[in-house]
Short mmCIF file of C-alpha atoms in Angstrom, two decimals:
data_model
loop_
_atom_site.label_atom_id
_atom_site.label_comp_id
_atom_site.label_asym_id
_atom_site.label_seq_id
_atom_site.Cartn_x
_atom_site.Cartn_y
_atom_site.Cartn_z
CA MET A 6 104.91 175.35 127.87
CA LYS A 7 107.80 177.01 126.20
CA HIS A 8 110.12 173.70 126.13
CA ALA A 9 110.20 171.85 122.90
CA LEU A 10 110.05 168.02 122.49
CA ALA A 11 113.32 166.09 122.66
CA PRO A 12 115.18 165.90 119.40
CA LEU A 13 116.79 163.01 117.35
CA PRO A 14 118.38 160.15 119.40
CA SER A 15 121.65 161.14 121.00
CA PRO A 16 124.03 158.82 118.87
CA ALA A 17 122.95 160.33 115.66
CA ARG A 18 123.29 163.90 117.12
CA LEU A 19 126.69 162.96 118.65
CA LEU A 20 127.99 161.78 115.15
CA CYS A 21 126.79 165.03 113.63
CA GLY A 22 128.44 167.10 116.33
CA ILE A 23 131.74 165.28 115.83
CA GLY A 24 131.49 166.07 112.12
CA CYS A 25 130.93 169.73 112.85
CA VAL A 26 133.97 169.86 115.08
CA ALA A 27 136.13 168.65 112.22
CA ALA A 28 134.33 170.66 109.61
CA ILE A 29 134.82 173.92 111.64
CA VAL A 30 138.54 173.45 111.97
CA PHE A 31 139.27 172.45 108.35
CA ALA A 32 137.04 175.18 106.92
CA THR A 33 138.63 177.99 108.97
CA PRO A 34 140.52 180.33 106.77
CA SER A 35 144.31 180.51 107.69
CA ARG A 36 144.43 184.27 107.70
CA ALA A 37 141.42 184.75 109.93
CA PHE A 38 143.02 183.63 113.20
CA ASP A 39 146.36 182.54 114.72
CA SER A 40 144.79 179.43 116.18
CA VAL A 41 141.39 177.81 116.36
CA GLU A 42 139.94 174.94 118.38
CA THR A 43 136.53 173.40 118.59
CA SER A 44 135.33 170.65 120.86
CA LEU A 45 132.26 168.58 121.56
CA GLU A 46 131.11 167.34 124.97
CA SER A 47 128.32 164.90 125.41
CA LEU A 48 126.90 163.85 128.77
CA ASP A 49 124.43 161.05 128.92
CA SER A 50 122.38 159.52 131.79
CA GLU A 51 118.99 157.85 132.15
CA LEU A 52 117.13 161.06 133.04
CA PHE A 53 119.00 163.76 131.11
CA ALA A 54 121.58 164.44 128.38
CA VAL A 55 123.75 167.56 127.89
CA GLU A 56 125.74 168.40 124.87
CA LEU A 57 128.18 171.28 124.40
CA LEU A 58 129.77 172.47 121.31
CA THR A 59 132.59 175.05 121.75
CA LEU A 60 134.60 177.14 119.27
CA ARG A 61 137.68 179.07 120.43
CA ALA A 62 139.97 181.27 118.39
CA GLU A 63 143.00 183.50 119.03
CA HIS A 64 144.26 186.40 117.04
CA ALA A 65 147.03 189.03 117.60
CA LEU A 66 145.74 192.62 116.72
CA GLY A 67 148.63 195.14 117.04
CA ASP A 68 149.55 194.98 120.79
CA TRP A 69 146.37 193.05 121.82
CA GLU A 70 146.06 189.39 122.11
CA LEU A 71 142.45 188.46 121.43
CA GLN A 72 140.64 185.20 122.48
CA GLY A 73 137.04 184.62 121.43
CA THR A 74 134.95 181.73 122.55
CA PHE A 75 131.38 180.73 121.34
CA SER A 76 129.51 177.82 122.76
CA LEU A 77 126.21 176.05 122.13
CA SER A 78 124.64 173.92 124.87
CA GLU A 79 121.70 171.64 124.46
CA TYR A 80 119.64 170.08 127.41
CA ASP A 81 117.44 167.06 126.87
CA ILE A 82 115.50 166.05 129.98
CA ASP A 83 112.94 163.35 130.86
CA PHE A 84 110.84 165.40 133.23
CA GLN A 85 109.23 163.20 135.77
CA PRO A 86 107.20 164.63 138.64
CA VAL A 87 106.80 162.62 141.84
CA SER A 88 103.83 160.24 142.14
CA PHE A 89 102.01 162.56 144.64
CA ASP A 90 102.34 165.61 142.59
CA LEU A 91 98.77 166.06 141.36
CA LEU A 92 99.61 169.05 138.99
CA GLY A 93 102.90 167.91 137.54
CA GLN A 94 102.83 166.22 134.04
CA ALA A 95 105.68 164.10 132.54
CA ALA A 96 107.31 165.75 129.62
CA GLN A 97 110.28 165.42 127.30
CA LEU A 98 112.20 168.64 127.33
CA ARG A 99 114.69 170.35 125.11
CA GLU A 100 116.46 173.60 125.66
CA GLN A 101 119.29 175.26 123.98
CA ALA A 102 121.70 178.11 125.30
CA ARG A 103 124.27 180.13 123.43
CA SER A 104 127.16 181.99 125.03
CA ALA A 105 130.05 184.13 123.75
CA ASN A 106 133.16 185.50 125.54
CA LEU A 107 135.80 187.79 124.41
CA ILE A 108 139.20 188.30 126.32
CA ALA A 109 141.64 190.94 125.27
CA SER A 110 145.18 191.07 126.69
CA LYS A 111 147.99 193.61 126.39
CA ALA A 112 151.40 194.02 127.87
CA VAL A 113 151.21 197.50 129.55
CA VAL A 114 154.76 197.61 130.97
CA ASP A 115 157.51 195.07 131.15
CA LYS A 116 156.33 191.87 132.75
CA LEU A 117 152.80 193.36 133.45
CA THR A 118 149.82 192.32 131.36
CA LEU A 119 146.33 193.86 131.48
CA ASP A 120 143.28 191.50 130.73
CA PHE A 121 139.81 192.57 129.91
CA GLY A 122 136.83 190.31 129.19
CA ILE A 123 133.15 190.42 128.35
CA ALA A 124 130.70 187.71 128.12
CA TYR A 125 126.98 186.96 127.40
CA ARG A 126 124.81 183.88 127.73
CA ASP A 127 121.24 183.37 126.30
CA GLY A 128 119.52 180.45 127.93
CA PHE A 129 119.70 178.35 131.02
CA SER A 130 123.14 177.71 132.68
CA ASN A 131 122.41 174.03 133.54
CA TYR A 132 119.94 171.28 133.23
CA ARG A 133 118.70 171.65 136.71
CA SER A 134 117.44 175.07 135.96
CA VAL A 135 115.46 173.81 133.07
CA TRP A 136 113.83 171.10 135.41
CA LEU A 137 112.84 173.64 138.05
CA ASP A 138 111.60 176.12 135.43
CA THR A 139 109.25 173.50 134.07
CA TYR A 140 107.96 172.54 137.59
CA PHE A 141 107.17 176.18 138.35
CA ASP A 142 105.55 176.73 134.89
CA GLN A 143 103.19 173.67 135.47
CA HIS A 144 102.18 174.68 139.01
CA PHE A 145 101.85 178.43 138.76
CA GLU A 146 101.03 179.40 135.10
CA PRO A 147 97.48 178.04 135.39
CA LEU A 148 96.56 179.78 138.60
CA GLU A 149 94.76 182.79 136.89
CA GLY A 150 92.64 184.67 139.51
CA VAL A 151 94.77 183.80 142.47
CA PRO A 152 96.13 186.73 144.21
CA GLY A 153 99.78 187.53 143.11
CA HIS A 154 99.36 185.64 139.75
CA GLU A 155 100.47 188.78 137.95
CA LEU A 156 103.85 188.17 139.44
CA TYR A 157 104.26 185.04 137.26
CA GLN A 158 106.48 185.63 134.25
CA ASP A 159 107.73 183.34 131.43
CA VAL A 160 111.31 184.41 131.62
CA GLN A 161 114.17 183.52 129.25
CA PRO A 162 117.24 183.39 131.32
CA SER A 163 120.33 185.22 130.34
CA ALA A 164 123.59 186.51 131.87
CA ALA A 165 126.12 189.29 131.05
CA SER A 166 129.48 189.83 132.73
CA VAL A 167 132.62 192.00 132.59
CA THR A 168 136.09 191.01 133.91
CA THR A 169 139.28 192.90 134.29
CA GLY A 170 142.57 191.77 135.73
CA LEU A 171 146.38 192.24 135.93
CA LYS A 172 149.04 189.53 135.49
CA TRP A 173 152.59 190.15 136.79
CA GLU A 174 155.57 187.82 135.90
CA TYR A 175 157.47 188.74 139.10
CA LEU A 176 160.12 186.02 138.55
CA PRO A 177 160.75 185.82 134.73
CA ALA A 178 159.89 182.43 133.40
CA ASN A 179 159.48 181.01 136.89
CA ALA A 180 156.55 182.85 138.70
CA VAL A 181 153.42 184.68 137.73
CA ALA A 182 150.76 186.37 139.96
CA SER A 183 147.41 187.67 138.77
CA VAL A 184 144.42 189.42 140.28
CA SER A 185 140.97 189.80 138.61
CA VAL A 186 137.49 191.17 139.42
CA SER A 187 134.30 190.17 137.62
CA ARG A 188 130.78 191.41 137.74
CA ILE A 189 127.94 189.21 136.53
CA GLN A 190 124.21 190.01 136.12
CA ASP A 191 122.20 186.86 135.80
CA ASN A 192 118.52 187.20 134.75
CA VAL A 193 117.02 183.91 136.22
CA SER A 194 113.88 182.03 135.93
CA PRO A 195 112.52 182.61 139.54
CA GLY A 196 110.89 180.18 141.94
CA TYR A 197 107.31 180.78 143.32
CA GLU A 198 105.40 179.77 146.41
CA ILE A 199 101.91 180.03 147.50
CA ASP A 200 100.24 180.43 150.98
CA PHE A 201 96.95 181.91 152.28
CA ASP A 202 98.08 185.47 151.05
CA GLY A 203 98.57 184.33 147.56
CA ILE A 204 101.61 183.73 145.23
CA ARG A 205 105.03 185.13 145.98
CA ARG A 206 107.97 185.11 143.63
CA GLY A 207 111.79 184.77 144.09
CA GLU A 208 114.56 186.98 142.67
CA LEU A 209 114.52 187.79 139.08
CA VAL A 210 117.98 189.23 138.91
CA LEU A 211 121.18 187.99 140.64
CA ALA A 212 124.18 190.26 140.82
CA THR A 213 127.60 188.46 141.63
CA THR A 214 130.93 190.17 142.26
CA SER A 215 134.04 188.01 142.44
CA LEU A 216 137.68 188.74 143.37
CA SER A 217 140.35 186.14 142.40
CA LEU A 218 144.05 185.93 143.36
CA VAL A 219 146.21 183.44 141.63
CA THR A 220 149.97 182.63 141.74
CA GLU A 221 151.81 180.09 139.53
CA ASN A 222 155.43 178.97 140.44
CA VAL A 223 158.04 176.76 139.02
CA LEU A 224 159.40 175.32 142.32
CA THR A 225 162.01 173.02 140.78
CA PRO A 226 162.79 171.80 137.20
CA ARG A 227 160.28 169.08 137.81
CA LEU A 228 157.67 170.55 140.11
CA ARG A 229 155.10 173.44 139.47
CA SER A 230 152.41 174.86 141.64
CA ARG A 231 149.21 176.98 141.36
CA ILE A 232 147.37 178.57 144.19
CA ALA A 233 143.93 180.33 143.61
CA LEU A 234 141.83 182.20 146.21
CA THR A 235 138.42 183.43 145.32
CA ALA A 236 135.89 185.60 147.24
CA THR A 237 132.29 185.75 145.74
CA GLU A 238 129.30 187.80 146.74
CA THR A 239 125.83 187.16 145.30
CA SER A 240 122.68 189.15 145.79
CA ALA A 241 120.84 188.31 149.17
CA ARG A 242 123.49 185.81 150.15
CA SER A 243 126.58 185.75 152.41
CA PRO A 244 130.05 185.85 150.76
CA ARG A 245 131.48 182.54 149.55
CA TYR A 246 135.17 181.91 149.87
CA ALA A 247 137.12 179.30 147.86
CA ALA A 248 140.56 178.07 147.61
CA GLU A 249 142.42 175.69 145.30
CA ILE A 250 145.95 174.27 145.24
CA ALA A 251 147.45 172.43 142.23
CA LEU A 252 150.81 170.65 142.10
CA ASN A 253 152.25 169.10 138.96
CA ALA A 254 155.29 166.87 139.06
CA ALA A 255 157.38 165.37 136.29
CA LEU A 256 158.11 162.00 137.83
CA ARG A 257 160.30 160.70 134.97
CA ASP A 258 161.04 161.92 131.33
CA ARG A 259 157.69 160.54 130.02
CA TRP A 260 155.43 160.63 133.36
CA ILE A 261 153.56 163.51 134.65
CA TRP A 262 151.48 163.57 137.87
CA ARG A 263 148.92 166.32 138.30
CA ASN A 264 147.02 166.89 141.54
CA LYS A 265 144.38 169.44 142.68
CA LEU A 266 142.87 170.02 146.17
CA GLY A 267 140.22 172.68 146.84
CA GLY A 268 137.22 173.71 148.83
CA SER A 269 134.67 176.54 149.39
CA THR A 270 132.54 177.69 152.30
CA GLU A 271 129.48 179.99 152.77
CA ASN A 272 127.52 180.97 155.93
CA PRO A 273 125.38 179.68 157.43
CA GLN A 274 125.99 176.06 156.58
CA PHE A 275 127.68 175.38 153.12
CA ASP A 276 130.88 173.52 152.85
CA ALA A 277 132.43 171.77 149.79
CA HIS A 278 135.65 170.08 148.97
CA PHE A 279 137.26 168.14 146.29
CA ILE A 280 140.37 166.19 145.30
CA GLU A 281 141.59 165.29 141.81
CA SER A 282 144.53 163.44 140.47
CA THR A 283 145.70 162.65 136.93
CA ILE A 284 148.69 160.38 135.87
CA GLU A 285 149.85 161.15 132.33
CA PHE A 286 152.21 159.05 130.18
CA HIS A 287 153.86 160.56 127.12
CA ALA A 288 154.30 157.70 124.62
CA SER A 289 156.09 160.08 122.21
CA ASP A 290 156.81 163.86 121.83
CA SER A 291 153.28 164.27 120.38
CA PHE A 292 151.09 161.54 121.96
CA ALA A 293 150.06 161.15 125.46
CA ILE A 294 147.43 159.05 127.49
CA TYR A 295 146.14 159.89 130.88
CA LEU A 296 143.99 158.43 133.65
CA GLN A 297 142.10 160.75 136.05
CA GLY A 298 140.04 160.56 139.23
CA ARG A 299 137.95 163.10 141.12
CA SER A 300 136.06 163.05 144.39
CA TYR A 301 133.71 165.92 145.44
CA GLN A 302 131.49 166.27 148.53
CA ASP A 303 129.38 169.19 149.81
CA SER A 304 126.89 169.78 152.66
CA GLY A 305 123.95 170.77 150.56
CA GLU A 306 123.07 174.16 149.12
CA ILE A 307 121.96 177.16 151.14
CA GLU A 308 118.15 177.02 151.55
CA ASN A 309 116.16 179.72 149.88
CA ALA A 310 113.14 181.52 151.41
CA LEU A 311 110.52 179.40 149.83
CA LEU A 312 108.06 177.47 152.01
CA PHE A 313 109.52 174.27 150.53
CA THR A 314 113.05 174.86 149.41
CA THR A 315 114.65 173.98 145.91
CA ALA A 316 118.18 173.69 147.45
CA ALA A 317 120.01 170.54 146.68
CA PRO A 318 120.64 168.15 149.56
CA GLU A 319 124.09 166.94 150.53
CA LEU A 320 125.91 165.46 147.43
CA ASP A 321 128.79 162.96 147.00
CA ASN A 322 130.21 162.80 143.41
CA ASP A 323 132.96 160.51 142.23
CA SER A 324 134.38 160.15 138.66
CA VAL A 325 137.07 158.36 136.87
CA GLY A 326 138.28 158.75 133.22
CA ILE A 327 140.70 158.07 130.42
CA GLY A 328 141.94 160.43 127.77
CA PHE A 329 144.24 160.70 124.85
CA ARG A 330 145.91 163.69 123.52
CA TYR A 331 147.94 164.57 120.40
CA LEU A 332 150.00 167.74 120.20
CA ALA A 333 152.14 168.63 117.12
CA GLU A 334 153.46 171.85 115.70
CA LYS A 335 150.29 172.93 114.04
CA TRP A 336 147.59 170.29 115.11
CA SER A 337 146.14 169.23 118.34
CA ALA A 338 143.50 166.63 119.15
CA LYS A 339 142.01 165.14 122.37
CA VAL A 340 139.53 162.36 123.16
CA SER A 341 138.36 161.59 126.58
CA LEU A 342 135.80 159.42 128.31
CA LEU A 343 134.68 160.04 131.92
CA HIS A 344 132.33 158.03 134.09
CA SER A 345 130.59 159.86 137.14
CA ARG A 346 128.35 158.84 139.92
CA SER A 347 126.28 161.24 142.04
CA GLN A 348 124.65 160.26 145.40
CA PHE A 349 122.36 162.66 147.27
CA VAL A 350 121.24 162.16 150.89
CA ASP A 351 117.48 161.38 151.21
CA THR A 352 115.37 164.44 150.68
CA ASN A 353 113.24 165.92 153.56
CA VAL A 354 109.62 166.99 153.46
CA ASN A 355 110.61 170.49 152.15
CA VAL A 356 112.34 168.88 149.07
CA ASP A 357 110.10 165.97 148.34
CA PHE A 358 108.53 167.58 145.31
CA PHE A 359 112.09 167.68 143.70
CA ARG A 360 112.92 164.17 144.60
CA ASN A 361 113.20 163.16 140.95
CA LEU A 362 115.62 166.03 140.32
CA TYR A 363 118.01 165.06 143.22
CA VAL A 364 118.19 161.44 142.35
CA ASP A 365 121.31 159.27 142.33
CA ALA A 366 122.72 158.98 138.85
CA ASP A 367 125.51 157.57 136.73
CA TRP A 368 126.54 159.22 133.59
CA LEU A 369 129.21 159.20 130.79
CA THR A 370 130.88 162.29 129.38
CA LEU A 371 132.63 161.97 126.03
CA GLN A 372 134.75 164.91 124.84
CA VAL A 373 136.31 165.18 121.34
CA ALA A 374 138.46 168.30 120.55
CA LEU A 375 140.51 169.44 117.44
CA GLY A 376 142.64 172.40 117.12
CA LYS A 377 144.99 174.07 114.54
CA ARG A 378 147.58 176.70 114.83
CA PHE A 379 148.20 178.77 111.68
#
């Protein structure tokens, strides 16, 4: 198995991570960047933990505005096979993923800006992929001599992408429209199945193309909106369409109400929708506190071509959180705590081997961020 044992207990690593967040900001040379921000997110539940350390920096280079982001993710998983899985073995898993992203922006003509971005990820994109990779390793790596075993590969997932777009300020200081196109090549750890003809393997590479249209408008001195439309096409799947509407309202001098509503659909039978609301109180010009709630539902993922599918069943997810934000001339800081609850419908016979992956769960997410503008 390529997965390492789980590391030190989460509280100790969390304190180390918060120390890293502060150290990165304070140690950054003032001449190196125009601004720098670093954050730590820690998600903890009974079955898994995820930590994400992010460093973001901005710098002006001639006519170009550059923004670079580096992130390090760590997944710690208590892998537990179902009781009737005779080949599965319990394991404590640890995986890391690193990603880097660079966006360059330049004003090509008055009120028109060109954006260009590249990104790369080395490692798994989420904890669920680590769980499934472990399952297929345990069940198919030992089957030497079985027809098709030569298809088995110990893959290290990665992804590369390129994005380009245009942003047009068609009403100065009041309205902006943008269009962007992205292309992603995702090298995935595939799924496997076995029947009387031997072992068969799923896709090794997924290519995704996305087109996004966004418009942001100042409707009144106290009301702003954002509308986003996205069309996405991934290898061997039907196109997925998504839409999102956001409306921010300044209720009084110190109160802001932010709302989002969105959904997506894909043939033959995937639909998802969410609603999110945040109320924010500015206690002073620099300090704000906010409460937020979010509700998400989907009809379950599109089933793949395996004899037993790895597609997630229908999901309901609700979350509520509180946050504090500080914003001054040079310094910014943020602390937030979010509680989430996920509920899946009961798995059917085709998904029973993944019952311990698609299990109802509660988790807490803590985010600490610190930024400085030079």
